[in-house]
Coordinates of C-alpha atoms in Angstrom, one line a residue:
M44 CA -7.5 -2.1 -25.5
K45 CA -9.7 1.0 -24.9
R46 CA -7.9 4.0 -23.7
S47 CA -9.5 6.9 -21.8
G48 CA -9.2 10.5 -22.8
N49 CA -10.8 13.8 -21.9
L50 CA -10.0 13.3 -18.2
W51 CA -8.3 16.7 -17.6
R52 CA -11.5 18.8 -17.3
E53 CA -12.7 16.5 -14.5
I54 CA -9.4 16.6 -12.6
I55 CA -9.1 20.4 -12.5
T56 CA -12.6 21.3 -11.4
F57 CA -13.0 23.2 -8.2
E58 CA -15.4 20.6 -6.9
N59 CA -12.9 17.8 -7.5
I60 CA -10.0 19.6 -5.8
L61 CA -12.3 20.5 -2.9
L62 CA -13.2 16.8 -2.5
A63 CA -9.5 16.0 -2.7
T64 CA -8.8 18.3 0.3
K65 CA -11.4 16.5 2.3
K66 CA -9.8 13.1 1.6
A67 CA -6.3 14.4 2.1
Q68 CA -7.0 15.8 5.5
K69 CA -8.9 12.7 6.8
G70 CA -7.5 12.0 10.3
K71 CA -5.0 15.0 10.0
R72 CA -7.3 18.0 10.3
F73 CA -5.5 19.6 13.1
R74 CA -1.9 19.3 11.8
P75 CA -0.3 22.8 11.3
N76 CA 0.2 22.4 7.5
V77 CA -3.5 21.3 7.1
L78 CA -4.8 24.2 9.3
E79 CA -2.7 26.7 7.3
F80 CA -4.1 25.4 4.0
N81 CA -7.6 25.4 5.3
F82 CA -7.3 28.9 6.6
Q83 CA -7.3 30.2 3.0
L84 CA -9.0 27.1 1.6
E85 CA -10.7 28.7 -1.4
N86 CA -7.6 30.7 -2.4
E87 CA -5.4 27.6 -2.1
I88 CA -7.7 25.6 -4.3
I89 CA -8.0 28.3 -6.9
T90 CA -4.2 28.7 -6.9
L91 CA -3.7 24.9 -7.4
Q92 CA -6.4 25.0 -10.1
K93 CA -4.6 27.7 -12.0
E94 CA -1.2 26.0 -11.7
L95 CA -2.7 22.8 -13.1
I96 CA -4.5 24.5 -15.9
S97 CA -1.4 26.4 -17.0
Q98 CA 0.8 23.3 -16.2
T99 CA 3.1 25.4 -14.1
Y100 CA 2.4 23.1 -11.1
Q101 CA 5.5 21.5 -9.7
P102 CA 5.6 18.9 -6.8
G103 CA 7.5 20.1 -3.8
E104 CA 10.3 18.5 -1.8
Y105 CA 9.6 15.4 0.3
T106 CA 10.1 15.2 4.1
V107 CA 12.0 11.9 4.6
F108 CA 12.1 9.9 7.8
K109 CA 12.7 6.3 8.7
I110 CA 10.7 3.8 10.7
I111 CA 11.9 0.6 12.2
A112 CA 8.6 -1.3 12.8
P113 CA 7.4 -3.6 11.5
K114 CA 10.6 -3.4 9.5
P115 CA 13.1 -0.6 8.6
R116 CA 11.8 1.5 5.9
Q117 CA 12.2 5.0 4.4
I118 CA 9.0 7.0 4.5
S119 CA 8.6 10.1 2.2
A120 CA 5.9 12.7 3.1
A121 CA 4.9 15.0 0.3
P122 CA 3.8 18.6 1.1
Y123 CA 0.1 18.8 1.9
R124 CA -0.8 20.7 -1.3
D125 CA 0.8 17.9 -3.3
R126 CA -1.2 15.3 -1.4
V127 CA -4.3 17.2 -2.4
V128 CA -3.3 17.0 -6.1
H129 CA -2.6 13.2 -5.6
H130 CA -6.2 12.8 -4.4
A131 CA -7.6 15.0 -7.2
L132 CA -5.8 12.8 -9.8
C133 CA -6.8 9.5 -8.2
N134 CA -10.4 10.6 -7.8
I135 CA -10.7 10.5 -11.6
I136 CA -8.3 7.8 -12.8
T137 CA -8.9 5.1 -10.2
P138 CA -12.2 3.9 -11.6
I139 CA -10.5 3.4 -15.0
F140 CA -7.9 1.0 -13.6
E141 CA -10.1 -0.5 -10.9
R142 CA -12.2 -2.3 -13.6
S143 CA -9.2 -4.2 -14.8
F144 CA -7.9 -5.3 -11.3
I145 CA -8.5 -8.9 -10.4
A146 CA -10.8 -9.7 -7.5
D147 CA -8.1 -11.0 -5.3
S148 CA -5.8 -8.0 -5.3
Y149 CA -6.4 -6.5 -1.9
A150 CA -4.1 -3.5 -1.1
N151 CA -5.1 0.1 -1.3
R152 CA -8.6 -0.5 -2.8
V153 CA -11.9 0.7 -1.3
G154 CA -13.8 -2.3 0.1
F155 CA -10.7 -4.6 0.3
G156 CA -7.9 -4.3 2.7
T157 CA -5.9 -6.5 5.1
H158 CA -8.7 -8.3 6.9
K159 CA -10.5 -9.3 3.7
A160 CA -7.2 -10.5 2.3
L161 CA -6.7 -12.5 5.5
R162 CA -10.1 -14.2 5.2
K163 CA -9.4 -15.2 1.6
F164 CA -5.9 -16.4 2.4
T165 CA -7.3 -18.5 5.2
E166 CA -9.9 -20.0 2.9
F167 CA -7.3 -20.9 0.3
A168 CA -4.8 -22.2 2.8
R169 CA -7.3 -24.5 4.5
S170 CA -8.6 -25.9 1.2
S171 CA -5.1 -26.6 -0.3
R172 CA -2.2 -28.8 0.5
Y173 CA 0.6 -26.6 -0.7
I174 CA 1.4 -22.9 -1.0
L175 CA 3.9 -21.0 -3.0
Q176 CA 4.4 -17.8 -0.9
C177 CA 6.3 -15.0 -2.6
D178 CA 7.7 -11.6 -1.7
L179 CA 9.3 -9.1 -4.0
S180 CA 12.8 -7.9 -3.2
K181 CA 12.7 -4.1 -2.5
Y182 CA 9.5 -3.6 -4.4
F183 CA 8.8 0.2 -4.2
P184 CA 12.5 1.1 -4.7
S185 CA 12.6 -1.2 -7.8
I186 CA 9.6 0.1 -9.7
D187 CA 10.9 1.2 -13.1
H188 CA 9.6 4.6 -14.2
Q189 CA 9.7 3.9 -17.9
I190 CA 7.8 0.6 -17.5
L191 CA 5.3 2.2 -15.2
K192 CA 4.6 5.1 -17.6
Q193 CA 4.2 2.6 -20.5
T194 CA 1.8 0.6 -18.5
I195 CA -0.3 3.6 -17.6
R196 CA -0.4 4.7 -21.2
K197 CA -2.2 1.5 -22.1
K198 CA -5.2 2.8 -20.3
I199 CA -4.9 6.6 -20.5
K200 CA -4.4 8.8 -23.6
C201 CA -5.3 12.2 -22.2
V202 CA -2.1 14.2 -22.8
D203 CA -2.7 16.7 -19.9
T204 CA -3.5 13.9 -17.4
L205 CA -0.3 12.1 -18.5
W206 CA 1.7 15.3 -18.0
L207 CA 0.5 15.4 -14.4
I208 CA 1.2 11.7 -13.8
D209 CA 4.7 12.0 -15.3
A210 CA 5.4 15.1 -13.1
I211 CA 4.5 13.1 -10.0
I212 CA 6.6 10.1 -11.1
D213 CA 9.6 12.2 -12.2
R214 CA 9.7 14.1 -8.9
S215 CA 10.0 10.9 -6.9
N216 CA 12.8 11.3 -4.5
L217 CA 15.8 8.9 -4.4
Q218 CA 15.1 5.6 -2.6
E219 CA 17.6 3.3 -0.8
P220 CA 20.4 2.5 -3.2
F221 CA 20.8 -1.1 -4.6
L222 CA 21.8 -2.7 -7.8
H223 CA 19.8 -5.4 -9.6
Y224 CA 21.1 -6.6 -13.0
F225 CA 18.8 -8.2 -15.6
P226 CA 19.5 -9.8 -19.0
N227 CA 21.0 -7.5 -21.6
D228 CA 22.0 -4.9 -19.0
D229 CA 25.4 -3.4 -19.3
L230 CA 27.4 -2.1 -16.3
L231 CA 25.6 1.2 -16.1
T232 CA 22.0 0.2 -17.0
P233 CA 20.7 0.0 -13.4
L234 CA 22.2 3.4 -12.7
E235 CA 20.8 5.0 -15.8
R236 CA 17.2 3.8 -15.5
R237 CA 15.2 5.9 -13.0
K238 CA 13.4 3.8 -10.5
G239 CA 11.6 3.9 -7.1
L240 CA 8.4 5.4 -5.8
P241 CA 8.3 7.0 -2.4
L242 CA 6.5 5.1 0.4
G243 CA 3.8 7.3 1.9
N244 CA 2.2 8.7 -1.3
L245 CA -1.4 7.8 -2.3
T246 CA -0.2 7.8 -5.9
S247 CA 2.7 5.5 -5.1
Q248 CA 0.4 2.9 -3.6
F249 CA -2.0 3.2 -6.6
F250 CA 0.8 3.0 -9.2
A251 CA 2.2 0.0 -7.4
N252 CA -1.1 -1.8 -8.0
I253 CA -1.1 -0.8 -11.6
Y254 CA 2.5 -2.0 -12.0
L255 CA 1.6 -5.6 -11.0
N256 CA -1.9 -5.7 -12.6
E257 CA -0.7 -7.4 -15.8
F258 CA 1.3 -9.8 -13.7
D259 CA -1.8 -10.7 -11.7
R260 CA -3.6 -11.5 -14.9
F261 CA -0.6 -13.6 -16.1
V262 CA -0.8 -15.8 -13.0
K263 CA -4.6 -16.2 -13.3
E264 CA -5.0 -16.5 -17.0
N265 CA -1.8 -17.9 -18.4
L266 CA -0.6 -20.1 -15.5
K267 CA -4.3 -21.0 -14.8
I268 CA -3.8 -20.6 -11.0
K269 CA -7.3 -20.5 -9.5
K270 CA -6.2 -19.8 -5.9
Y271 CA -4.1 -16.7 -6.0
L272 CA -4.1 -13.5 -4.1
R273 CA -1.8 -10.5 -3.7
Y274 CA -1.4 -7.8 -1.1
V275 CA 1.0 -5.1 -2.4
D276 CA 4.2 -7.1 -3.0
D277 CA 3.2 -10.2 -1.0
F278 CA 1.4 -12.8 -3.0
A279 CA 0.6 -16.5 -2.7
L280 CA -0.5 -19.4 -5.0
F281 CA -2.2 -22.5 -3.6
S282 CA -2.6 -26.0 -5.0
D283 CA -2.8 -29.6 -4.1
D284 CA -0.2 -30.3 -6.7
K285 CA 3.3 -29.3 -5.6
N286 CA 4.8 -29.8 -9.1
S287 CA 2.4 -27.2 -10.6
L288 CA 3.6 -24.7 -8.1
E289 CA 7.2 -25.4 -8.9
I290 CA 6.5 -24.8 -12.5
A291 CA 4.6 -21.6 -11.7
H292 CA 7.6 -20.5 -9.5
Q293 CA 9.9 -20.6 -12.5
E294 CA 7.4 -19.0 -14.9
I295 CA 6.9 -16.1 -12.4
Q296 CA 10.6 -15.5 -12.1
N297 CA 10.9 -15.3 -15.9
Y298 CA 7.9 -12.9 -16.1
L299 CA 9.1 -10.6 -13.4
V300 CA 12.4 -10.0 -15.3
N301 CA 10.3 -8.0 -17.8
L302 CA 9.2 -5.7 -14.9
R303 CA 12.8 -5.5 -13.6
L304 CA 11.7 -7.2 -10.4
L305 CA 13.2 -10.0 -8.4
L306 CA 11.6 -12.5 -5.9
H307 CA 13.0 -12.3 -2.4
P308 CA 15.3 -15.4 -2.1
K309 CA 14.5 -16.1 1.5
K310 CA 10.8 -15.2 1.6
T311 CA 9.8 -17.1 -1.5
Q312 CA 9.2 -20.8 -0.9
I313 CA 6.9 -23.7 -1.4
F314 CA 5.7 -25.6 1.7
E315 CA 2.7 -27.5 3.1
T316 CA -0.1 -25.4 4.4
K317 CA -0.4 -27.6 7.5
H318 CA 2.8 -26.0 8.9
G319 CA 1.2 -22.5 8.9
A320 CA 2.0 -19.4 6.9
N321 CA 2.5 -15.7 7.8
F322 CA 0.4 -13.1 6.1
V323 CA -0.6 -9.5 6.8
G324 CA 0.6 -9.7 10.5
F325 CA -1.0 -13.1 11.3
R326 CA 0.0 -16.7 11.3
I327 CA -2.6 -18.9 9.6
L328 CA -2.7 -22.4 10.9
P329 CA -5.1 -25.2 10.0
K330 CA -7.3 -24.6 13.1
R331 CA -6.1 -21.3 14.5
I332 CA -5.1 -17.8 13.5
R333 CA -2.4 -16.2 15.6
V334 CA -1.0 -12.7 15.7
L335 CA 2.7 -12.5 15.0
S336 CA 4.8 -12.0 18.1
K337 CA 6.7 -9.0 16.7
N338 CA 3.3 -7.3 16.0
V339 CA 2.2 -8.0 19.6
R340 CA 5.5 -6.5 20.9
H341 CA 5.1 -3.4 18.8
G342 CA 1.5 -2.9 19.7
R343 CA 2.2 -3.3 23.4
K344 CA 5.0 -0.8 23.2
R345 CA 2.9 1.7 21.3
I346 CA 0.0 1.5 23.7
K347 CA 2.2 1.8 26.8
C348 CA 3.9 4.9 25.3
M349 CA 0.5 6.5 24.6
C350 CA -0.6 5.7 28.2
R351 CA 2.4 7.5 29.6
N352 CA 1.8 10.5 27.3
V353 CA -1.9 10.6 28.5
K354 CA -0.7 10.6 32.1
V355 CA 1.6 13.6 31.6
G356 CA -0.8 15.5 29.4
K357 CA 1.1 15.0 26.1
D358 CA -1.8 13.1 24.5
K359 CA -5.5 12.9 24.7
I360 CA -7.5 10.1 26.3
S361 CA -9.7 10.1 23.2
N362 CA -6.7 9.3 21.0
L363 CA -5.7 6.4 23.3
Y364 CA -9.2 5.2 23.3
N365 CA -9.4 5.2 19.5
S366 CA -6.1 3.4 19.2
L367 CA -7.2 0.7 21.6
Q368 CA -10.4 0.2 19.8
A369 CA -8.6 0.0 16.4
W370 CA -6.1 -2.5 17.8
K371 CA -8.8 -4.6 19.5
G372 CA -10.7 -4.7 16.2
H373 CA -7.6 -5.9 14.4
L374 CA -6.9 -8.6 16.9
Q375 CA -10.4 -9.9 16.7
H376 CA -9.7 -11.2 13.2
G377 CA -7.6 -13.9 14.9
D378 CA -8.1 -16.4 17.7
T379 CA -6.9 -13.8 20.3
W380 CA -9.3 -13.8 23.3
Q381 CA -6.6 -14.8 25.8
L382 CA -4.1 -12.5 24.2
Q383 CA -6.4 -9.5 24.5
Q384 CA -6.9 -10.3 28.2
Q385 CA -3.2 -10.4 28.7
L386 CA -2.5 -7.2 26.7
F387 CA -5.1 -4.9 28.0
G388 CA -5.1 -6.3 31.6
A389 CA -1.4 -5.6 31.8
L390 CA -1.6 -1.9 31.0
N391 CA -0.3 0.4 33.7
L392 CA -3.3 2.6 33.2
D393 CA -6.7 1.5 34.7
L394 CA -8.6 1.3 31.4
A395 CA -11.9 0.7 33.1
S396 CA -11.9 3.9 35.0
T397 CA -9.5 6.2 33.0
I398 CA -10.5 5.5 29.4
E399 CA -14.0 6.7 28.7
K400 CA -15.6 7.0 25.4
P401 CA -15.0 10.6 24.2
E402 CA -18.0 12.8 24.2
R403 CA -19.4 13.8 20.9
V404 CA -18.8 17.4 20.0

């Protein structure tokens, strides 16, 4: 397997770090930490560049908070200058790994995403009788640092680049505690092995794809599953032969032990596609695609909250307009015409007169 070297010079260039700042601040330009960084942009970039060259750079502390929708999760926000470094690294190493990803891995990749995954899932579901739908138990908190580093080293040999990657992985903050035991573990093994990547990092999302890339290839090439796709830790196999999926289920469980991962016992099951399946916020039925009720409730609550904030001057109409347009665009990927009439017609704010497209500056 060919390994890439001589990446460090590309990562630490002023031009690459400048490009990283533009990506890191997308949609966040007016946040205080971004404004502060941009006020002395050239000096900040040069400082980061010097720290990387001398390898004195150290990631900062995470800001941790919890969200409850769509499910309870711990989010870890890295300092802004660290997010710039994450982008600078990914600018250079992403193409190396991208070439090895399968076509039906959809998360955190340019040109892919939830809606493309939904279309492929629908195509597979409507052309197959059975589905093996799987979910990994506590995926991000379970990612084993040693295994991740070994996997990355199969593609990268540049010592300086590996130093930066290791620094980012090693500075991962503690995730929610849990114990999973695997064959040959002793009582202390799960406590001694460092694991877990912080949700919220660009690098965490990218490393999560790398971690399962060889698994994707195992399913496609070893198990010979033609209809397979994955979105982060949700993946599905489709077939007209139920027995082949039952065999694949057992083989997948055995393979995941090598990655110190477990299938979620309740969310992993084989069933007929005619009954419908949930995926990326939608329920895919033989002749309809519906939005999950919990997502509708969350969306309605969020929009109403933004409407109240606009009325009292806590938020801008332009932000509300953009959120509505984004949500409408999302809903249009399902059979949701009536739902949209109900949702947007029920708003307390008169959208037709109050929400106008923001003027271009």
